Amino acid sequence: MPQELPRGSAASLSIAITGSGGSGAVTAGSILLAALGKAGFYGLMTRSAGPQIRGGESAAMVRFSPEPLYCMGDQFDLLIALDWRNFHRFLQEIPLGTASPVLYDPALGEVPEELRLQPRLERPWKRRAAAIAGGRLNLVALGTAGALLGLPCEALETGVQKVLGHKGEAVVDSAVACIRAGFSAENPNLARLPKPRPDPNRWLLSGNEAAALGSLRGGVRFVAAYPITPATEMLEWLAPKLEQLGGALLQAEDELASINMILGGSFGGMPSLTATSGPGLSLMMEGIGLAVASETPVLVADVMRVGPSTGIPTKSEQSDLHIALYGLHGDAPHLVLAPLDIGDCAFTFQWAVGLAEQLQTAAIVLSDQFLGQSRAILDPPPRCETPLTRLKQARERPCRRYLYTDTGVSPMPIPGESPCRYTADGLEHDERGVPSSLAEDHLAQLQKRRRKIEGFAYGEAWAEIQGAGPLCLISWGSSAGAVREAAQRLQAAGQPTRVILLRLLAPLRRESLKAALAGAEQLFVIEQNQTGQLFHYLHGAQVLPPHARSFARPGPLPLRPGEIVRAVRSEI
Amino acid sequence: MPQELPRGSAASLSIAITGSGGSGAVTAGSILLAALGKAGFYGLMTRSAGPQIRGGESAAMVRFSPEPLYCMGDQFDLLIALDWRNFHRFLQEIPLGTASPVLYDPALGEVPEELRLQPRLERPWKRRAAAIAGGRLNLVALGTAGALLGLPCEALETGVQKVLGHKGEAVVDSAVACIRAGFSAENPNLARLPKPRPDPNRWLLSGNEAAALGSLRGGVRFVAAYPITPATEMLEWLAPKLEQLGGALLQAEDELASINMILGGSFGGMPSLTATSGPGLSLMMEGIGLAVASETPVLVADVMRVGPSTGIPTKSEQSDLHIALYGLHGDAPHLVLAPLDIGDCAFTFQWAVGLAEQLQTAAIVLSDQFLGQSRAILDPPPRCETPLTRLKQARERPCRRYLYTDTGVSPMPIPGESPCRYTADGLEHDERGVPSSLAEDHLAQLQKRRRKIEGFAYGEAWAEIQGAGPLCLISWGSSAGAVREAAQRLQAAGQPTRVILLRLLAPLRRESLKAALAGAEQLFVIEQNQTGQLFHYLHGAQVLPPHARSFARPGPLPLRPGEIVRAVRSEI
Amino acid sequence: MATIPTPSLRAKDYKSQIPPVWCPGCGHFAVLSALTKAFAYLKLPKDQLALVSGIGCSSRLPAYLDTYGFHGVHGRALAVAAGLKTARPDLIVIAVGGDGDGFSIGGNHFLHACRRNMDFTYIVMDNEVYGMTKGQASPTTQPDWTRSKLTPHGTGVRRFQPPAIALAAGASFIARGFSGDPTGLSKLFVEAIQHPGFAFVHVLSPCQTFRPEQRAWKQQVHPCSLGTAEDPARAAELIHRDDGMALGVLYAQQLPVWQPKLTQRTSLATIEEAFRL
Amino acid sequence: MATIPTPSLRAKDYKSQIPPVWCPGCGHFAVLSALTKAFAYLKLPKDQLALVSGIGCSSRLPAYLDTYGFHGVHGRALAVAAGLKTARPDLIVIAVGGDGDGFSIGGNHFLHACRRNMDFTYIVMDNEVYGMTKGQASPTTQPDWTRSKLTPHGTGVRRFQPPAIALAAGASFIARGFSGDPTGLSKLFVEAIQHPGFAFVHVLSPCQTFRPEQRAWKQQVHPCSLGTAEDPARAAELIHRDDGMALGVLYAQQLPVWQPKLTQRTSLATIEEAFRL
Ligand SMILES: Cc1ncc(C[n+]2csc(CCOP(=O)(O)OP(=O)(O)O)c2C)c(N)n1
Ligand SMILES: Cc1ncc(C[n+]2csc(CCOP(=O)(O)OP(=O)(O)O)c2C)c(N)n1
Ligand code: SF4
Ligand code: SF4
Ligand SMILES: [Mg+2]
Ligand SMILES: [Mg+2]
């Protein structure tokens, strides 16, 4: 049953804070986000940095609303410029509304040419900061902005405590003084949003954290990985948590090691995971194929960045769908999933761990830099309640590890726990695991491995379906947020719209998807890559009518609801 | 213009020689093949071995005809059993016609149960071999078989010289004596073929050799590789030849090294190649992506074997199409080709090297164990006459290595040969190669890389098209042989048939293919894998009508024309 | 399922029913036997033994034992073993393979396994050739060995010295055995399995088929007379002087073993609390 | 196009116009400068220089030189360099990178490059950390360094000893420099480039951002007093005693260099003849 499409998107505000190296744009953004949470808003923060390894210019982009948010908006309603050095780098990333003011301190230089038509709000931050011991301009600016936005000063102070608390009392005191200095001189005179409903039960976390949490919920207790942007934070969050939970994280020498290490951990009975990004995923394909052939469950998180090759490590794109679906040599059925938003990372990862365990195969989960590194205020993410576990109990000795069963799933005894010993093998084998080059064994094992993946009852979670209009927007992964919001706008504008957001990409639930598509007259497949990877995949599976259209646009800029609405409108 | 479909397939005979460890089945087969060539036949020989590393049971399968042959037949017309130990391993591989005789020496044991209905020809080989100094049963048997087949004894003796000549005179003399001993007692009384036209200009070689030759013709002078079955012979043939031609082969420590080594060689201006099979290809995907992004031409030969994972290293399958097409992370356009038969390995590899050089990208060429390890008697393979070379000449300093041109191809200066220096990069970059994370640079470079691949004029060689009937068989790579023969039979049976054999798989020549499909009423996509990889790819590209059918059957058994004819007939 | 207490097992009880694919006379047979003897001597429970390997003739060994086994992909046995041992410190983990598997494609994992010093054993059956792929030069092959068509003039590259590299990488136990000396080999396996930490056993295991000249090894091996210096610098000198034919323990040290504890100290619910606003 | 004869170039003429992304104070700046000085001293023609690297802060170096460069993928610089040098023995090839790139993911190529002894130079800027990915432990990081969230109690793993491993693997030239000693560094680069064979220069190159404590290296480095033993066994002992802070040439030997000749002796047509029946 498709849910109803939520009514027209709630009012929201988007703020960008920019500055050069050391100006503290991200700190200000983080405090603002925490303050917004305290004040009862939902919100989302992304960051962007220049090419320098560290200390280069950076920007924090914050969007908030009394209702949950899943993507960035079309444009920014306020620009807070902490200085103007290298500002041009962010021009493309920060489209301003024509009436959006620029808030800045004229003591720090001229407003750049490109902004000359924006309304200006000038404040003497530098001077005020100088008057405070340890005073910092970014915090004074934040105080000003908070006041203009109508936030209570206490909320900002709570934010300071959250973000800077670990730096000690002196820092916090000085920061609070700065906030107040910026705040006191203002009246709230920017567009104001409907009053939010504060709820202390809400969470503030990143997608990488949510993904890690979901994995732990799914039972993962062993992780081996090699650092890579933008997956590292997921691992960094996991390392101490695993230890507390009686698990372990092993930093591998490379990705070939990490994928094979988790095969070892999983063979030993522990649900196991690795996380990487495109280049690392490429290196893992052989190991993932071994997981498929030896039927050893593992979860591989690919936090996608701009490709191909080294690409743009710090920016988001959805261009690893093809390698995830098709990147294994031989006929190698496996699972591919993608979370639909930051909160959904928790659900999707938990479900993916369970599916991998249940089906004794590899699950590749496609998150991305946007989901992974953005932080959000959201309602606590729900758990996946379906119990999915590994079938361990075997009866026979010698063990028929690759027994032909109706489901295709065979018992997988655990070393040290069962006398039904066996040798797992990536060579083609018979039921007992003995290498075989006979056609009948190959065919039977191929069919078994396919049957278990394709025949499983995945339930309703394979996609989120909302609305029922003849206009149908199909998407996957992190584009889902912008697509959802675009659909709401189209619907609000009188265009009944349906959205189908795929969470389970392989195996494709063909029949369910066909049913969900019934009656759709105009179809758009929307994704953030150049070549329309999902579009071609769906055509390959013969589920799309010939008139379906592809709207595919590569990174590094995020998909925005407005551009989707425009693209759809121009075609219908 | 489609060529005409050759008339009904010529008469052919198929012979299988089987034996246990050390019985010399393959030697006998090799001599037989050489003898057949001498006698004016075209022919094909494949071999099969048991699981032992060496010295285990083995079988040689030889098919011959007065006309060129591209695949094995449906069944065998004669079985020469050198002994019966482990014969059951080959049962599936050697389907016998109901009237096909079994030729054997009863002194070596009972005919197995499964063969009890076959006509029998018993000969006292063992006794005769014992009478000759250094006498070998396999050669006596070969003499008998040659006589029964109506081959001249001199042809067999020439065969002995070719195959055993390097072992010295004594061995040859003894072998000839054996052949004569087997030969003299017989009259040709097996079905005989039309008289062949001998032609000493014909060649005898394997697909791996033809592929290697084609690469040399294309200009390859540097090879780096890591041994893997069934690609190793291609490398083993190349090593001394490269040296003679002023090139070099470097045995790498692993496949990660080999792909990156050839990137280095190619960056230095030398057309470069590596050859591997599925597991090695998996490991190379990151490096191939770097070739695409840095626009460094390389050729990667994948001599496919049964997958997934380690699979069945010694047997053939066409199941690496998906990884070859889609196995790179990011949007990474590149070339994928497949030779259509043993002789065509020379043409396709030469063309692929040229295309990679011309388009400054990676070309993956999908050969397979059947093509690679079979030996054939054939007309000398034609050369690819289109001159395709790398654009090296640059004008500017600093060099705009990734200049936006109409074709998408930019000048690639060679170190030491030009003052237009540059740094190649796998990070996204601007025209000069400077790393960039700007959306405009990414988009422009993505488009450039796509344009050069998709916009090139590939000419006619993208496919072989024969016949013009409403029944259309589409195939690729090594299945082409069986498909061609199936089409001839269907045509001969009054069913006008068209075949489309794809040599260039990526970029797909969509418009040309659509034109070639015009008027086709029944379509079958035929390939040797489980999941119909080409079928889904073609649907993904929206070139197939909805009623197209997939006939996909995995290895390890070769596709046979008869099963294709049956499959097609059962559906039309 | 609780493990049934192991009655006294004989060496042959550790073998499985699967017939090896090895050529007659292959050195790997003796390694298999010596291993079962070591298991029997140490009374190791079969359910607790996990043999891990890559690809190669030698890497086929796990299936020939009636223990748990993981026959993975080429070159990655040590990574699988490290993961398995981290997750299951209670198991007796033994990685096995060949010189190609371990020193060519698997070289990086060898370096890092030596450094990491986890408590498992690594047995390399070195025949100075790639047997499985029909006779190419491996890292331990003599530079002037010309029998491979891939390197018709020999590789021209100095040989990989497994013990020297293991020592430089930080290994804590290094021994050399010979498949022509099954009793000695079996003893080395016992010591290696008992050693707390990463124990590397370099086994000279001739390839009948592609290196028949290795039959001469019987005459060339000799007991290690280096002594086992405790001081790694001194040991390094001694091991660099090794002629590659010395049998015995070349180096043994007690060094810190890497092994996380795996004891739960908190609940996931507590961890989740931290996300609340 | 013929190469224009190089007029005398100054060090700075070897720099490109591209501004480094490095943090202020990063040790890699000094490596860049020392390299240009060595080039100027040796009067190397810019067109004949090819700098090859992997991924990491240090691996960004090639673009900052006005020579040819190949900025490849993480860990594979030595493979690219080996291929390039095989195909183009006339070029001066220099591979550069970091400790993560070279000793972690690239460890296997390091081993085999040392063995193969091709005539090119390898410069590793070792800051004992993964700079580019924001501060994780590398193989050379101290086991008790707890500043990475990935290994909050430290790695607990012994450090990778680049010179000892290089020597065991068969390297013919091993030196250590320090980016805080630019003149010495430049001299080592000159010697390394001149050395016939694989020359490995281990450069201590501090990471300002993630390892600020490395500022103390200035006080800790000292000239190498080991002497350069010709005998590798003796050198092995000395190198094992190295405290990691000794600067200078640690080992140098003339050993056979691997380099195919690349002279054509026959035509393809002749080769094709052999296929005729
Ligand atoms: C990724 C990959 N590359 C190459 C191969 C081919 N291959 C299989 S075994 C082997 C070498 C085996 O040599 P070794 O480890 O010394 O074992 P041996 O057979 O000599 O006992 C190679 C290269 C493979 N299976 N996978
Ligand atoms: C295959 C792959 N894995 C991981 C990464 C992420 N990565 C980029 S640089 C780097 C480490 C760099 O460390 P080092 O080589 O020491 O250079 P430094 O930045 O310290 O100079 C890593 C892990 C990558 N780019 N590719
Ligand atoms: S090829 Fe060599 S290593 Fe392999 S089984 Fe035969 S003798 Fe043993
Ligand atoms: S992060 Fe460290 S290594 Fe990287 S540029 Fe900055 S100081 Fe240098
Ligand atoms: Mg070997
Ligand atoms: Mg570093």
PDB file of N, CA and C in Angstrom, chain D residues 32-68:
ATOM      1  N   LEU D  32      60.056  18.911  -1.931  1.00  0.00           N
ATOM      2  CA  LEU D  32      59.887  19.496  -3.267  1.00  0.00           C
ATOM      3  C   LEU D  32      61.090  20.366  -3.628  1.00  0.00           C
ATOM      4  N   SER D  33      61.472  21.239  -2.720  1.00  0.00           N
ATOM      5  CA  SER D  33      62.592  22.144  -2.994  1.00  0.00           C
ATOM      6  C   SER D  33      63.896  21.380  -3.164  1.00  0.00           C
ATOM      7  N   ALA D  34      64.141  20.438  -2.272  1.00  0.00           N
ATOM      8  CA  ALA D  34      65.394  19.685  -2.345  1.00  0.00           C
ATOM      9  C   ALA D  34      65.474  18.925  -3.661  1.00  0.00           C
ATOM     10  N   LEU D  35      64.341  18.473  -4.113  1.00  0.00           N
ATOM     11  CA  LEU D  35      64.308  17.740  -5.371  1.00  0.00           C
ATOM     12  C   LEU D  35      64.681  18.667  -6.530  1.00  0.00           C
ATOM     13  N   THR D  36      64.118  19.856  -6.539  1.00  0.00           N
ATOM     14  CA  THR D  36      64.446  20.782  -7.634  1.00  0.00           C
ATOM     15  C   THR D  36      65.926  21.144  -7.576  1.00  0.00           C
ATOM     16  N   LYS D  37      66.457  21.257  -6.384  1.00  0.00           N
ATOM     17  CA  LYS D  37      67.899  21.558  -6.273  1.00  0.00           C
ATOM     18  C   LYS D  37      68.734  20.420  -6.834  1.00  0.00           C
ATOM     19  N   ALA D  38      68.341  19.206  -6.524  1.00  0.00           N
ATOM     20  CA  ALA D  38      69.083  18.059  -7.057  1.00  0.00           C
ATOM     21  C   ALA D  38      68.995  18.041  -8.583  1.00  0.00           C
ATOM     22  N   PHE D  39      67.831  18.342  -9.111  1.00  0.00           N
ATOM     23  CA  PHE D  39      67.663  18.364 -10.569  1.00  0.00           C
ATOM     24  C   PHE D  39      68.602  19.405 -11.190  1.00  0.00           C
ATOM     25  N   ALA D  40      68.627  20.578 -10.569  1.00  0.00           N
ATOM     26  CA  ALA D  40      69.455  21.661 -11.109  1.00  0.00           C
ATOM     27  C   ALA D  40      70.931  21.272 -11.032  1.00  0.00           C
ATOM     28  N   TYR D  41      71.299  20.698  -9.907  1.00  0.00           N
ATOM     29  CA  TYR D  41      72.688  20.295  -9.722  1.00  0.00           C
ATOM     30  C   TYR D  41      73.092  19.285 -10.795  1.00  0.00           C
ATOM     31  N   LEU D  42      72.183  18.342 -11.050  1.00  0.00           N
ATOM     32  CA  LEU D  42      72.489  17.289 -12.032  1.00  0.00           C
ATOM     33  C   LEU D  42      72.191  17.728 -13.466  1.00  0.00           C
ATOM     34  N   LYS D  43      71.683  18.966 -13.604  1.00  0.00           N
ATOM     35  CA  LYS D  43      71.339  19.505 -14.927  1.00  0.00           C
ATOM     36  C   LYS D  43      70.426  18.545 -15.697  1.00  0.00           C
ATOM     37  N   LEU D  44      69.394  18.084 -15.046  1.00  0.00           N
ATOM     38  CA  LEU D  44      68.519  17.121 -15.713  1.00  0.00           C
ATOM     39  C   LEU D  44      67.553  17.847 -16.641  1.00  0.00           C
ATOM     40  N   PRO D  45      67.392  17.343 -17.856  1.00  0.00           N
ATOM     41  CA  PRO D  45      66.443  17.973 -18.780  1.00  0.00           C
ATOM     42  C   PRO D  45      65.005  17.704 -18.322  1.00  0.00           C
ATOM     43  N   LYS D  46      64.224  18.744 -18.266  1.00  0.00           N
ATOM     44  CA  LYS D  46      62.870  18.611 -17.734  1.00  0.00           C
ATOM     45  C   LYS D  46      62.016  17.617 -18.518  1.00  0.00           C
ATOM     46  N   ASP D  47      62.238  17.582 -19.837  1.00  0.00           N
ATOM     47  CA  ASP D  47      61.411  16.692 -20.666  1.00  0.00           C
ATOM     48  C   ASP D  47      61.692  15.223 -20.407  1.00  0.00           C
ATOM     49  N   GLN D  48      62.843  14.965 -19.812  1.00  0.00           N
ATOM     50  CA  GLN D  48      63.228  13.576 -19.614  1.00  0.00           C
ATOM     51  C   GLN D  48      62.917  13.076 -18.196  1.00  0.00           C
ATOM     52  N   LEU D  49      62.384  13.969 -17.408  1.00  0.00           N
ATOM     53  CA  LEU D  49      62.070  13.606 -16.031  1.00  0.00           C
ATOM     54  C   LEU D  49      60.616  13.171 -15.927  1.00  0.00           C
ATOM     55  N   ALA D  50      60.394  12.041 -15.306  1.00  0.00           N
ATOM     56  CA  ALA D  50      59.009  11.591 -15.091  1.00  0.00           C
ATOM     57  C   ALA D  50      58.828  11.264 -13.618  1.00  0.00           C
ATOM     58  N   LEU D  51      57.936  11.988 -12.992  1.00  0.00           N
ATOM     59  CA  LEU D  51      57.641  11.792 -11.568  1.00  0.00           C
ATOM     60  C   LEU D  51      56.341  11.010 -11.461  1.00  0.00           C
ATOM     61  N   VAL D  52      56.368   9.961 -10.686  1.00  0.00           N
ATOM     62  CA  VAL D  52      55.225   9.059 -10.602  1.00  0.00           C
ATOM     63  C   VAL D  52      54.802   8.974  -9.147  1.00  0.00           C
ATOM     64  N   SER D  53      53.512   8.994  -8.882  1.00  0.00           N
ATOM     65  CA  SER D  53      53.089   8.915  -7.478  1.00  0.00           C
ATOM     66  C   SER D  53      51.757   8.211  -7.329  1.00  0.00           C
ATOM     67  N   GLY D  54      51.397   7.982  -6.075  1.00  0.00           N
ATOM     68  CA  GLY D  54      50.117   7.376  -5.722  1.00  0.00           C
ATOM     69  C   GLY D  54      49.154   8.433  -5.206  1.00  0.00           C
ATOM     70  N   ILE D  55      48.536   8.178  -4.052  1.00  0.00           N
ATOM     71  CA  ILE D  55      47.590   9.133  -3.481  1.00  0.00           C
ATOM     72  C   ILE D  55      47.963   9.406  -2.031  1.00  0.00           C
ATOM     73  N   GLY D  56      47.877  10.663  -1.654  1.00  0.00           N
ATOM     74  CA  GLY D  56      48.242  11.124  -0.322  1.00  0.00           C
ATOM     75  C   GLY D  56      48.716  12.563  -0.468  1.00  0.00           C
ATOM     76  N   CYS D  57      48.901  13.252   0.636  1.00  0.00           N
ATOM     77  CA  CYS D  57      49.419  14.630   0.537  1.00  0.00           C
ATOM     78  C   CYS D  57      50.736  14.614  -0.234  1.00  0.00           C
ATOM     79  N   SER D  58      51.635  13.742   0.200  1.00  0.00           N
ATOM     80  CA  SER D  58      52.952  13.623  -0.412  1.00  0.00           C
ATOM     81  C   SER D  58      52.863  13.273  -1.897  1.00  0.00           C
ATOM     82  N   SER D  59      51.890  12.461  -2.246  1.00  0.00           N
ATOM     83  CA  SER D  59      51.773  12.002  -3.632  1.00  0.00           C
ATOM     84  C   SER D  59      51.312  13.105  -4.570  1.00  0.00           C
ATOM     85  N   ARG D  60      50.941  14.241  -4.011  1.00  0.00           N
ATOM     86  CA  ARG D  60      50.552  15.366  -4.859  1.00  0.00           C
ATOM     87  C   ARG D  60      51.762  16.023  -5.522  1.00  0.00           C
ATOM     88  N   LEU D  61      52.933  15.683  -5.061  1.00  0.00           N
ATOM     89  CA  LEU D  61      54.149  16.384  -5.480  1.00  0.00           C
ATOM     90  C   LEU D  61      54.364  16.526  -6.995  1.00  0.00           C
ATOM     91  N   PRO D  62      54.151  15.488  -7.796  1.00  0.00           N
ATOM     92  CA  PRO D  62      54.492  15.621  -9.223  1.00  0.00           C
ATOM     93  C   PRO D  62      53.910  16.860  -9.903  1.00  0.00           C
ATOM     94  N   ALA D  63      52.668  17.186  -9.589  1.00  0.00           N
ATOM     95  CA  ALA D  63      52.046  18.328 -10.260  1.00  0.00           C
ATOM     96  C   ALA D  63      52.757  19.638  -9.940  1.00  0.00           C
ATOM     97  N   TYR D  64      53.527  19.662  -8.883  1.00  0.00           N
ATOM     98  CA  TYR D  64      54.190  20.911  -8.486  1.00  0.00           C
ATOM     99  C   TYR D  64      55.539  21.071  -9.168  1.00  0.00           C
ATOM    100  N   LEU D  65      55.866  20.103 -10.011  1.00  0.00           N
ATOM    101  CA  LEU D  65      57.094  20.187 -10.789  1.00  0.00           C
ATOM    102  C   LEU D  65      56.749  20.403 -12.254  1.00  0.00           C
ATOM    103  N   ASP D  66      57.603  21.116 -12.938  1.00  0.00           N
ATOM    104  CA  ASP D  66      57.387  21.353 -14.365  1.00  0.00           C
ATOM    105  C   ASP D  66      58.087  20.255 -15.171  1.00  0.00           C
ATOM    106  N   THR D  67      57.778  19.011 -14.827  1.00  0.00           N
ATOM    107  CA  THR D  67      58.341  17.859 -15.538  1.00  0.00           C
ATOM    108  C   THR D  67      57.143  17.035 -16.017  1.00  0.00           C
ATOM    109  N   TYR D  68      57.384  15.871 -16.540  1.00  0.00           N
ATOM    110  CA  TYR D  68      56.267  14.961 -16.757  1.00  0.00           C
ATOM    111  C   TYR D  68      55.890  14.339 -15.408  1.00  0.00           C
TER     112      TYR D  68
END
